[in-house]
mmCIF file of N, CA and C in Angstrom:
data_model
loop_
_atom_site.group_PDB
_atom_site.id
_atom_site.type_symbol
_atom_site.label_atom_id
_atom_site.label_comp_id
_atom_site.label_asym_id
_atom_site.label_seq_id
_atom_site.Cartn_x
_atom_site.Cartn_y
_atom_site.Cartn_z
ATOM 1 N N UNK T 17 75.630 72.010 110.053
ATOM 2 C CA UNK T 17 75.533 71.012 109.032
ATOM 3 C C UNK T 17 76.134 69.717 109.580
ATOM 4 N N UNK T 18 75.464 68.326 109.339
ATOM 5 C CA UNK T 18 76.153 67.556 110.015
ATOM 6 C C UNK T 18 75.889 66.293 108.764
ATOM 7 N N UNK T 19 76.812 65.321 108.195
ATOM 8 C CA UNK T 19 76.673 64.578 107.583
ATOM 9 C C UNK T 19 76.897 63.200 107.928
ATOM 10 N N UNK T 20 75.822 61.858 107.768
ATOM 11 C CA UNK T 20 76.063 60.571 108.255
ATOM 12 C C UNK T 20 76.141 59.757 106.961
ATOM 13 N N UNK T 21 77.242 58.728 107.839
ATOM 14 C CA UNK T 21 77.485 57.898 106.211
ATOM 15 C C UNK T 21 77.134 56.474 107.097
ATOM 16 N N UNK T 22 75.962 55.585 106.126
ATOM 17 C CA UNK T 22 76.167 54.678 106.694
ATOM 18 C C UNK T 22 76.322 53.595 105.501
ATOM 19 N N UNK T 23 76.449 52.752 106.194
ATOM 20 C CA UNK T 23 76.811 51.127 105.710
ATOM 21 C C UNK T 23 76.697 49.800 106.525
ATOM 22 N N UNK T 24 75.226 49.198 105.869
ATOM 23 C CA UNK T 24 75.515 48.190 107.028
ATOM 24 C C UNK T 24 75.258 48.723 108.486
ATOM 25 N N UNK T 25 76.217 48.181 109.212
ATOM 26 C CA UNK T 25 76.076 49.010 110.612
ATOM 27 C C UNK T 25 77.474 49.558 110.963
ATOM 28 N N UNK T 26 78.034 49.832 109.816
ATOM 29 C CA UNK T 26 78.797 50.981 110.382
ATOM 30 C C UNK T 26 78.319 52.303 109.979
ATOM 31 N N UNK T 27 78.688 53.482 110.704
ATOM 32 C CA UNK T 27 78.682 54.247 110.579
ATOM 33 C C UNK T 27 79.331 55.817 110.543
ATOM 34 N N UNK T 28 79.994 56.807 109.931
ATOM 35 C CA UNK T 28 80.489 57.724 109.745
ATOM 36 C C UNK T 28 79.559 58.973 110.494
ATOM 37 N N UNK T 29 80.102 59.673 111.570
ATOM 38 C CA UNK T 29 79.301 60.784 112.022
ATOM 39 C C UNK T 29 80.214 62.419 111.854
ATOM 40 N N UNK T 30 79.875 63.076 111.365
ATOM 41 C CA UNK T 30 80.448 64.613 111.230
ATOM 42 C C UNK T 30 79.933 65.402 111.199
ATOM 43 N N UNK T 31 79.968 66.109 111.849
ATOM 44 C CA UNK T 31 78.992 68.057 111.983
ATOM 45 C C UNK T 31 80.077 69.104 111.702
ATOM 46 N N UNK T 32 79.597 70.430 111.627
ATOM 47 C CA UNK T 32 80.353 71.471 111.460
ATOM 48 C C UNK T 32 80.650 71.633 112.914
ATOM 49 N N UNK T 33 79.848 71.387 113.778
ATOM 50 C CA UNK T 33 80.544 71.812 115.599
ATOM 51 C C UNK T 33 80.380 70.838 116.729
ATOM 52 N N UNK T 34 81.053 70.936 117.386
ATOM 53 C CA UNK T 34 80.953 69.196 118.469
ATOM 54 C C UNK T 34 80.109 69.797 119.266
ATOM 55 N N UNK T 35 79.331 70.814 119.195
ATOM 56 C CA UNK T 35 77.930 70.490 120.320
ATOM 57 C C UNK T 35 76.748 69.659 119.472
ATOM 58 N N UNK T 36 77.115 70.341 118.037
ATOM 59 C CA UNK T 36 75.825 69.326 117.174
ATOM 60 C C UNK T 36 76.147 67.877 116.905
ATOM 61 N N UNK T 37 77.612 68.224 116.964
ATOM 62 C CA UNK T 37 77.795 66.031 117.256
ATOM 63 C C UNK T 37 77.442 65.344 117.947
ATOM 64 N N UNK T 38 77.682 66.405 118.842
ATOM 65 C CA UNK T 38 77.451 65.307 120.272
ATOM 66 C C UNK T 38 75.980 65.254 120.464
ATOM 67 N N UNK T 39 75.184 66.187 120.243
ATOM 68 C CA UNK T 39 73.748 65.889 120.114
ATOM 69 C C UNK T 39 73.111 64.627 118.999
ATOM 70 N N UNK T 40 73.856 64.964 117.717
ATOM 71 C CA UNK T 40 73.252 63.810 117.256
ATOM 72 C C UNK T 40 73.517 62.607 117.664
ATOM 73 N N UNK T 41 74.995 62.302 118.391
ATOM 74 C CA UNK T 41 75.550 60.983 118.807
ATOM 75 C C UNK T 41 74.351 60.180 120.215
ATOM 76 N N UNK T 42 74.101 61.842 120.795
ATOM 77 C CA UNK T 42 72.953 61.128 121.881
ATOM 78 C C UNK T 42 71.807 61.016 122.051
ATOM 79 N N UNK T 43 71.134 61.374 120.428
ATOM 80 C CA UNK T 43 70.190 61.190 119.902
ATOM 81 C C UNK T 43 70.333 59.752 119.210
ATOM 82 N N UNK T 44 71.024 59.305 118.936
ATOM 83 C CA UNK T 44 71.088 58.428 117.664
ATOM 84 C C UNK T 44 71.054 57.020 118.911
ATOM 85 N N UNK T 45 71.930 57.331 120.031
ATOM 86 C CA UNK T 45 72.516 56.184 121.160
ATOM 87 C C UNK T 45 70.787 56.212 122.197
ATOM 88 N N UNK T 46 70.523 57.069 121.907
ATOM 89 C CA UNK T 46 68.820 56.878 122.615
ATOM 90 C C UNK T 46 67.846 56.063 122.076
ATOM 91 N N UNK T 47 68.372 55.924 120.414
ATOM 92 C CA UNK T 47 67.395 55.155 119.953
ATOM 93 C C UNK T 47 67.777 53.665 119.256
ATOM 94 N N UNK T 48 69.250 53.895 118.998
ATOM 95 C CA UNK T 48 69.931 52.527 118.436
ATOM 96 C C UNK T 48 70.978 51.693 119.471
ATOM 97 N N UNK T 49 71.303 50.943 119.595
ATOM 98 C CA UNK T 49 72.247 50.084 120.092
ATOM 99 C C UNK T 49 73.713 50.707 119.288
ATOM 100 N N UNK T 50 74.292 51.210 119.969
ATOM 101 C CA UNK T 50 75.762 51.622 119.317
ATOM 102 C C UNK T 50 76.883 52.342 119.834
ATOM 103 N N UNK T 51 77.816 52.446 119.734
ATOM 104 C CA UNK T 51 79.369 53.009 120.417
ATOM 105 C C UNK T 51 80.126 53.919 119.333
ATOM 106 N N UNK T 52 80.516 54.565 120.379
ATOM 107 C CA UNK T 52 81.284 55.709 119.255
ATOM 108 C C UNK T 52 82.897 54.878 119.696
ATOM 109 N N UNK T 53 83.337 55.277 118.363
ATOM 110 C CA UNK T 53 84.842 54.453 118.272
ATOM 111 C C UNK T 53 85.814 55.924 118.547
ATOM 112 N N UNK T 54 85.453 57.236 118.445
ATOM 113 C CA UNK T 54 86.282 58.041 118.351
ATOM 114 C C UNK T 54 86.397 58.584 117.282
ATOM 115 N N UNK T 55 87.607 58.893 117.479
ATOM 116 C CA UNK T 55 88.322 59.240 116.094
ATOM 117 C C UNK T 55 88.336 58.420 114.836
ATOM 118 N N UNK T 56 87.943 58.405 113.661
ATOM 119 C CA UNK T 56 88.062 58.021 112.394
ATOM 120 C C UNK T 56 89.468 57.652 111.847
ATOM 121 N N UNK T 57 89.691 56.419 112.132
ATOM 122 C CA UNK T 57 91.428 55.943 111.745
ATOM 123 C C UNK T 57 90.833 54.564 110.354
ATOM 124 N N UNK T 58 89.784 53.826 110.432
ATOM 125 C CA UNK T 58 89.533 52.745 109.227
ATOM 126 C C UNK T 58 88.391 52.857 108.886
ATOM 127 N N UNK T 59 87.632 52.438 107.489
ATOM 128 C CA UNK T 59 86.335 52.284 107.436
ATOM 129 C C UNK T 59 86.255 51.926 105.898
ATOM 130 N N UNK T 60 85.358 50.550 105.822
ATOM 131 C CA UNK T 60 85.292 49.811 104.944
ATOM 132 C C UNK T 60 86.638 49.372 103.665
ATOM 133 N N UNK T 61 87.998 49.231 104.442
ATOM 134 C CA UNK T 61 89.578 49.008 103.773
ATOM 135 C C UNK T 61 89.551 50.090 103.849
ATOM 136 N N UNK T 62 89.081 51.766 104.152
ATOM 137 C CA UNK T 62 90.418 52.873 103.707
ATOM 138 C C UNK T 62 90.636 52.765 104.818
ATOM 139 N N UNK T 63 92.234 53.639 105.039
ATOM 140 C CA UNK T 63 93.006 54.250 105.920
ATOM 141 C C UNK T 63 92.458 55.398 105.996
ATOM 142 N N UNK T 64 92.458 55.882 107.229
ATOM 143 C CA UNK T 64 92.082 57.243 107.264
ATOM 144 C C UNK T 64 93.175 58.031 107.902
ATOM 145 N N UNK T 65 93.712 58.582 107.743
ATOM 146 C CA UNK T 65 94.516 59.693 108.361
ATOM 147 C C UNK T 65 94.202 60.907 108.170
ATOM 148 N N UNK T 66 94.512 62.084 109.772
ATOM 149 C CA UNK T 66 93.872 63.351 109.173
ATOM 150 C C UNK T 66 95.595 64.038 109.443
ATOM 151 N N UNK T 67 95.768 64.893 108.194
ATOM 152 C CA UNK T 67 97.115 65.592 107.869
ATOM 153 C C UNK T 67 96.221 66.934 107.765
ATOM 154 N N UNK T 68 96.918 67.964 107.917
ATOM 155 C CA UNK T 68 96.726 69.873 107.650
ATOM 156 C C UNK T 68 95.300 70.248 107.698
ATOM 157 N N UNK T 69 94.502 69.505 108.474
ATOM 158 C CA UNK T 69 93.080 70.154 108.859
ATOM 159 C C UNK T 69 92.106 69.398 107.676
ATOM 160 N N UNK T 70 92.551 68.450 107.013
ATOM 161 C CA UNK T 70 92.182 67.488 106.164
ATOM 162 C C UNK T 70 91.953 66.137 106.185
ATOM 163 N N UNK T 71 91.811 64.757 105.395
ATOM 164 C CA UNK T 71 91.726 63.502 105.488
ATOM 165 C C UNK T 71 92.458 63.448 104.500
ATOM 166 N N UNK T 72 93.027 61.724 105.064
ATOM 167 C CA UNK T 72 94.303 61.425 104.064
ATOM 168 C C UNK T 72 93.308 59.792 103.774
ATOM 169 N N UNK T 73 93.192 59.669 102.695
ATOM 170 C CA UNK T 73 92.078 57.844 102.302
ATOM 171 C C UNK T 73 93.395 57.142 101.821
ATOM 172 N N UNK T 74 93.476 56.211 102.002
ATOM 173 C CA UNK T 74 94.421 55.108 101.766
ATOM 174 C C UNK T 74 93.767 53.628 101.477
ATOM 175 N N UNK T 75 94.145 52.976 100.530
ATOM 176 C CA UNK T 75 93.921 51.480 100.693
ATOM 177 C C UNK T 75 95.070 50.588 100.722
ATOM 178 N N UNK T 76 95.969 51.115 100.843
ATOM 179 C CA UNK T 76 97.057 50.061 100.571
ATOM 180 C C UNK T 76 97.234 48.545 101.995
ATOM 181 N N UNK T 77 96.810 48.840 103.134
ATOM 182 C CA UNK T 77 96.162 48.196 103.865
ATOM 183 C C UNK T 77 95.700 46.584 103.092
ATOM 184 N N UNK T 78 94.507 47.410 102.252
ATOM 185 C CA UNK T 78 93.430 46.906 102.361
ATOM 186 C C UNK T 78 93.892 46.138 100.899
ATOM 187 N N UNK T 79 94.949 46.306 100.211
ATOM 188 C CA UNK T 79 95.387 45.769 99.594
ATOM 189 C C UNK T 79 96.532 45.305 99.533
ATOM 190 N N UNK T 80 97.081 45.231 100.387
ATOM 191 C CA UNK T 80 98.235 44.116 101.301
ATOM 192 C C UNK T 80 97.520 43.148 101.901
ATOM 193 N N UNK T 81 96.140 42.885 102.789
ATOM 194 C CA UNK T 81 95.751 42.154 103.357
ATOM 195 C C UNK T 81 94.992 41.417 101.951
ATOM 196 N N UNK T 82 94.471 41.563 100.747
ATOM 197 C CA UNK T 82 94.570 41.094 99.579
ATOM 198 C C UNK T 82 95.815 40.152 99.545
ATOM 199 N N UNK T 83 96.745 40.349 99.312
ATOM 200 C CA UNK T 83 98.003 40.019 98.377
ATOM 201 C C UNK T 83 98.042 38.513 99.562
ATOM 202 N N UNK T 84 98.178 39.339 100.797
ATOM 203 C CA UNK T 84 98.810 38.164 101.780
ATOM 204 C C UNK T 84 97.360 36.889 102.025
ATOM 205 N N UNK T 85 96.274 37.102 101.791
ATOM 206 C CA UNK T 85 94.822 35.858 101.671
ATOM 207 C C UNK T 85 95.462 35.345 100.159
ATOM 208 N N UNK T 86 95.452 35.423 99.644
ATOM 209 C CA UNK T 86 95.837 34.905 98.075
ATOM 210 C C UNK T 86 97.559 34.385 98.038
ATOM 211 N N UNK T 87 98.551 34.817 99.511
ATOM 212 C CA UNK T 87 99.909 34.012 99.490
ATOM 213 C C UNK T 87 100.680 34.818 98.418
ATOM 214 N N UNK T 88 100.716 35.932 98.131
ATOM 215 C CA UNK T 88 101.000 36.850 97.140
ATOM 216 C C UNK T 88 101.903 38.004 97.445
ATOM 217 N N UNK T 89 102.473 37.748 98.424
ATOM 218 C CA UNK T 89 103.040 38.841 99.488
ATOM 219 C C UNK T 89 104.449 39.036 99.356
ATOM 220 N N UNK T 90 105.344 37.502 98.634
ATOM 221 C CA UNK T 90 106.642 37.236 98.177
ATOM 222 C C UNK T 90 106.901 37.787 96.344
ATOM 223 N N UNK T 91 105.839 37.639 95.926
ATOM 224 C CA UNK T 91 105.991 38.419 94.244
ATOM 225 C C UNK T 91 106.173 39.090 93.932
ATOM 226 N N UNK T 92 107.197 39.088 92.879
ATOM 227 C CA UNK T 92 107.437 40.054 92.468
ATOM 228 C C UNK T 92 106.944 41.337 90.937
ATOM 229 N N UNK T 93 107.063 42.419 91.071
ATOM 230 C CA UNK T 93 105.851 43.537 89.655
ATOM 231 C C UNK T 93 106.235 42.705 88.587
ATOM 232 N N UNK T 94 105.514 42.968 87.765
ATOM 233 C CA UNK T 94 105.673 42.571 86.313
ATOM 234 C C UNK T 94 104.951 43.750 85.174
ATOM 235 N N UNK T 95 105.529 43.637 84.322
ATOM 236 C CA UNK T 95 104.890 44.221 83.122
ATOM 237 C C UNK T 95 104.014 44.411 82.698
ATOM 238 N N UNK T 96 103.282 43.011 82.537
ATOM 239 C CA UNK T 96 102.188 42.820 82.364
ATOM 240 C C UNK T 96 101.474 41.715 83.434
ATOM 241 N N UNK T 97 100.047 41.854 83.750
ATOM 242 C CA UNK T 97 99.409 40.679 84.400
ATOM 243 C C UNK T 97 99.206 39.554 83.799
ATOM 244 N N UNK T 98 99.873 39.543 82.535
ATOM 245 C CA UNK T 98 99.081 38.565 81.808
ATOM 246 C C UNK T 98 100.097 37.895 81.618
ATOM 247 N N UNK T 99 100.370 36.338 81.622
ATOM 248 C CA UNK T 99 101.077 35.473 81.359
ATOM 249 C C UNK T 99 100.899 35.566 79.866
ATOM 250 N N UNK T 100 102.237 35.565 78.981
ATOM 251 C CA UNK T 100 102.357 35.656 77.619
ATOM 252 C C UNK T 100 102.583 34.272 77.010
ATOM 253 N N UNK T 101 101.508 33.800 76.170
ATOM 254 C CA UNK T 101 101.429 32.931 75.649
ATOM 255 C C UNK T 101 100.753 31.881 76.194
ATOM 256 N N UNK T 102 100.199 31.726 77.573
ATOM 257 C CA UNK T 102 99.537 31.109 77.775
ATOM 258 C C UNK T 102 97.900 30.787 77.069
ATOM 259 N N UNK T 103 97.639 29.361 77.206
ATOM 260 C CA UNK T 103 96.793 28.936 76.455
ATOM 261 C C UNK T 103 95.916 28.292 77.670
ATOM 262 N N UNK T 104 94.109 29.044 77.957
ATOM 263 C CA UNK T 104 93.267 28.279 78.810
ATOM 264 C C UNK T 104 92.522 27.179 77.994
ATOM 265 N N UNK T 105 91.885 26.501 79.039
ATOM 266 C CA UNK T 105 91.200 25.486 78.253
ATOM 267 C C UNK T 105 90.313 25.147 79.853
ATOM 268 N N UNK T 106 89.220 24.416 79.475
ATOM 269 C CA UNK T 106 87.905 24.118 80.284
ATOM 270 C C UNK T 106 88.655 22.703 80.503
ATOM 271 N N UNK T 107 89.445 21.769 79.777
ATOM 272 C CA UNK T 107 89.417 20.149 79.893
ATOM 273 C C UNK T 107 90.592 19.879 80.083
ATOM 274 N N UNK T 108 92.060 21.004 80.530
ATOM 275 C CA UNK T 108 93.107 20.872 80.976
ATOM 276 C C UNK T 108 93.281 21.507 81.979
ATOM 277 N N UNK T 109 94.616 21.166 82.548
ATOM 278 C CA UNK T 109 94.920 21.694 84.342
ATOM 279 C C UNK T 109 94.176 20.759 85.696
ATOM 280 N N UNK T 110 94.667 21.198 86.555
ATOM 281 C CA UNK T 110 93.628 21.061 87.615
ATOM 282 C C UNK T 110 92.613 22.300 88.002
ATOM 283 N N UNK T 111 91.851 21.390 88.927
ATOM 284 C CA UNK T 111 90.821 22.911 89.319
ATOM 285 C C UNK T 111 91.265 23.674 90.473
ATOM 286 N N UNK T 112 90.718 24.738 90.558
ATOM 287 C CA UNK T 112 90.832 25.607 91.955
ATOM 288 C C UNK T 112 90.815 24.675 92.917
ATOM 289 N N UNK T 113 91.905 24.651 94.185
ATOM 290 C CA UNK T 113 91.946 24.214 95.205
ATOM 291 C C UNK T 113 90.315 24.644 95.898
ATOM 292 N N UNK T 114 90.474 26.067 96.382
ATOM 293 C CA UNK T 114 89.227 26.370 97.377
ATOM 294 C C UNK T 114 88.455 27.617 96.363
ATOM 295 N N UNK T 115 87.446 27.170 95.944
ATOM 296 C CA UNK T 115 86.498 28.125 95.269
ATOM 297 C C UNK T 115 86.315 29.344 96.520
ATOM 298 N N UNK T 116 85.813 28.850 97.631
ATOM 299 C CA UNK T 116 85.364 29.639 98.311
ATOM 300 C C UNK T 116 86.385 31.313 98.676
ATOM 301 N N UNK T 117 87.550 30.827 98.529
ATOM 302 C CA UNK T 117 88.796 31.529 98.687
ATOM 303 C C UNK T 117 88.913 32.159 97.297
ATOM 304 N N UNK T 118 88.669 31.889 96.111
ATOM 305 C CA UNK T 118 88.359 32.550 94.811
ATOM 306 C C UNK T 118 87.581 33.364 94.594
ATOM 307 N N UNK T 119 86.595 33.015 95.503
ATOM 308 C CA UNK T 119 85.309 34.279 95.006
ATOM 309 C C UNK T 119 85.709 35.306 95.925
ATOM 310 N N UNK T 120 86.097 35.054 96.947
ATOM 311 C CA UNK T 120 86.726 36.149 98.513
ATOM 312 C C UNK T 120 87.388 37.003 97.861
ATOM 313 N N UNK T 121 87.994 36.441 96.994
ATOM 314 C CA UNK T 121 89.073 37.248 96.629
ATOM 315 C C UNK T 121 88.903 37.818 95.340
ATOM 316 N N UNK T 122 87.812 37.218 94.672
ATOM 317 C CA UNK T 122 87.556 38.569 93.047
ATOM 318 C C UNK T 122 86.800 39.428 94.015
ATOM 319 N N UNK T 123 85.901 39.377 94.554
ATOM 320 C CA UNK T 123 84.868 40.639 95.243
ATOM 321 C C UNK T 123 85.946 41.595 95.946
ATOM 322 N N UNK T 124 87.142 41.317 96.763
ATOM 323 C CA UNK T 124 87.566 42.168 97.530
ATOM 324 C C UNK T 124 88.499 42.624 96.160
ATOM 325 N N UNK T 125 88.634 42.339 95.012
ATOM 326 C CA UNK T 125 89.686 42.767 93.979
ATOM 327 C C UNK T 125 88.347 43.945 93.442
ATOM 328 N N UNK T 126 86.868 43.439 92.816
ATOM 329 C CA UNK T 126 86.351 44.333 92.003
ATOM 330 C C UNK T 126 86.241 45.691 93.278
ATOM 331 N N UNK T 127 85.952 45.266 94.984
ATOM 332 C CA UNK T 127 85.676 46.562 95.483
ATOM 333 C C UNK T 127 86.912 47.553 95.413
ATOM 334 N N UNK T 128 88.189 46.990 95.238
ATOM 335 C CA UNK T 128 89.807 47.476 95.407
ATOM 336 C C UNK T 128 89.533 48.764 94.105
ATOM 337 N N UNK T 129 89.217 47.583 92.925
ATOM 338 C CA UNK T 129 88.899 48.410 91.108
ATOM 339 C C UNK T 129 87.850 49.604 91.289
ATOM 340 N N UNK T 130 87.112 49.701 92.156
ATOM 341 C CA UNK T 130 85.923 50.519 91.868
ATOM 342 C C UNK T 130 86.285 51.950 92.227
ATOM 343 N N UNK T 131 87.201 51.304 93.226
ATOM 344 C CA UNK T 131 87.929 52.918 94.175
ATOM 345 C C UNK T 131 88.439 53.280 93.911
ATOM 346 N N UNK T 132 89.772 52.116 92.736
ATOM 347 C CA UNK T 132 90.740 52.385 92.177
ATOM 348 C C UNK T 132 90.620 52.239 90.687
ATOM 349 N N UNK T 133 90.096 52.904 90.147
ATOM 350 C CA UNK T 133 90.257 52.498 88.288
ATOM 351 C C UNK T 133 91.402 52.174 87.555
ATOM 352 N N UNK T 134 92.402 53.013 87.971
ATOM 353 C CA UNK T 134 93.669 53.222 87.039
ATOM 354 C C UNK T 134 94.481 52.003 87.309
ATOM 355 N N UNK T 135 93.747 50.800 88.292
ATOM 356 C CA UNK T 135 94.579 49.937 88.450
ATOM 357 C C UNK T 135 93.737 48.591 87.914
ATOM 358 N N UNK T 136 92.341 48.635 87.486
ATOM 359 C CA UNK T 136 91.547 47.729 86.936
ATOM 360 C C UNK T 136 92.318 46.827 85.878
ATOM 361 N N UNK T 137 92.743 47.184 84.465
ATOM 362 C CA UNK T 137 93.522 46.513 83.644
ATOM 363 C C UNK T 137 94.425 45.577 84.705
ATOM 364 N N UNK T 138 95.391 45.998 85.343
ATOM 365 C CA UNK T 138 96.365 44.836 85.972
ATOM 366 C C UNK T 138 95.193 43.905 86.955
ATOM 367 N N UNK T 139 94.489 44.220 87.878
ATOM 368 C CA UNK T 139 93.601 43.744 88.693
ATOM 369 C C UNK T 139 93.405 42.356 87.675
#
């Protein structure tokens, strides 16, 4: 049994035995442009670690490198995410410095939420 995960152009390769890996790896390198990285240590923000004949998934990585693009790295938890009592408005404040750096950073927050639910509300 051998299962491929792809994305894009990365890719995840695993079989039940390394003669069928290695066959598909030199099947796959016969017909695509590509390198085996090895061992499975990152892939798309998780951590990968393998502990007791298992995988260990992690994002905290991938949500530290969050905190520190957004300058967020010195703050401290709070209670709530929500500033209490604050009042928005469309025709007060200034605007976003860099939009472009705003949107970077909701997309890498909703992919963080999708993996992570129980942390969506604060997100």
């Amino acid at each position: 049994m051998a299962y491929l995960l792809l994305y894009v152009d990365d890719i995840i390769l695993t079989a039940s035995d390394s003669v069928l890996l290695k066959k598909l790896i030199d099947t796959l390198k016969a017909e695509f442009a590509m390198t085996d990285l090895g061992v499975l240590h990152h892939f798309l923000g998780l951590k990968v670690e393998h502990k007791n004949g298992g995988l260990f998934l992690s994002q905290s990585s991938y949500a530290a490198d969050i905190l520190a693009r957004a300058n967020m790295t010195t703050f401290k938890p709070c209670s709530t995410p929500v500033e209490i009592g604050s009042k928005l408005s469309a025709s007060s404040g200034s605007p976003a410095v860099d939009g472009t750096l705003y949107r970077s950073l909701a997309g890498a927050l909703q992919y963080l939420t999708i993996t992570r639910p129980e942390i969506s509300y604060a997100v």
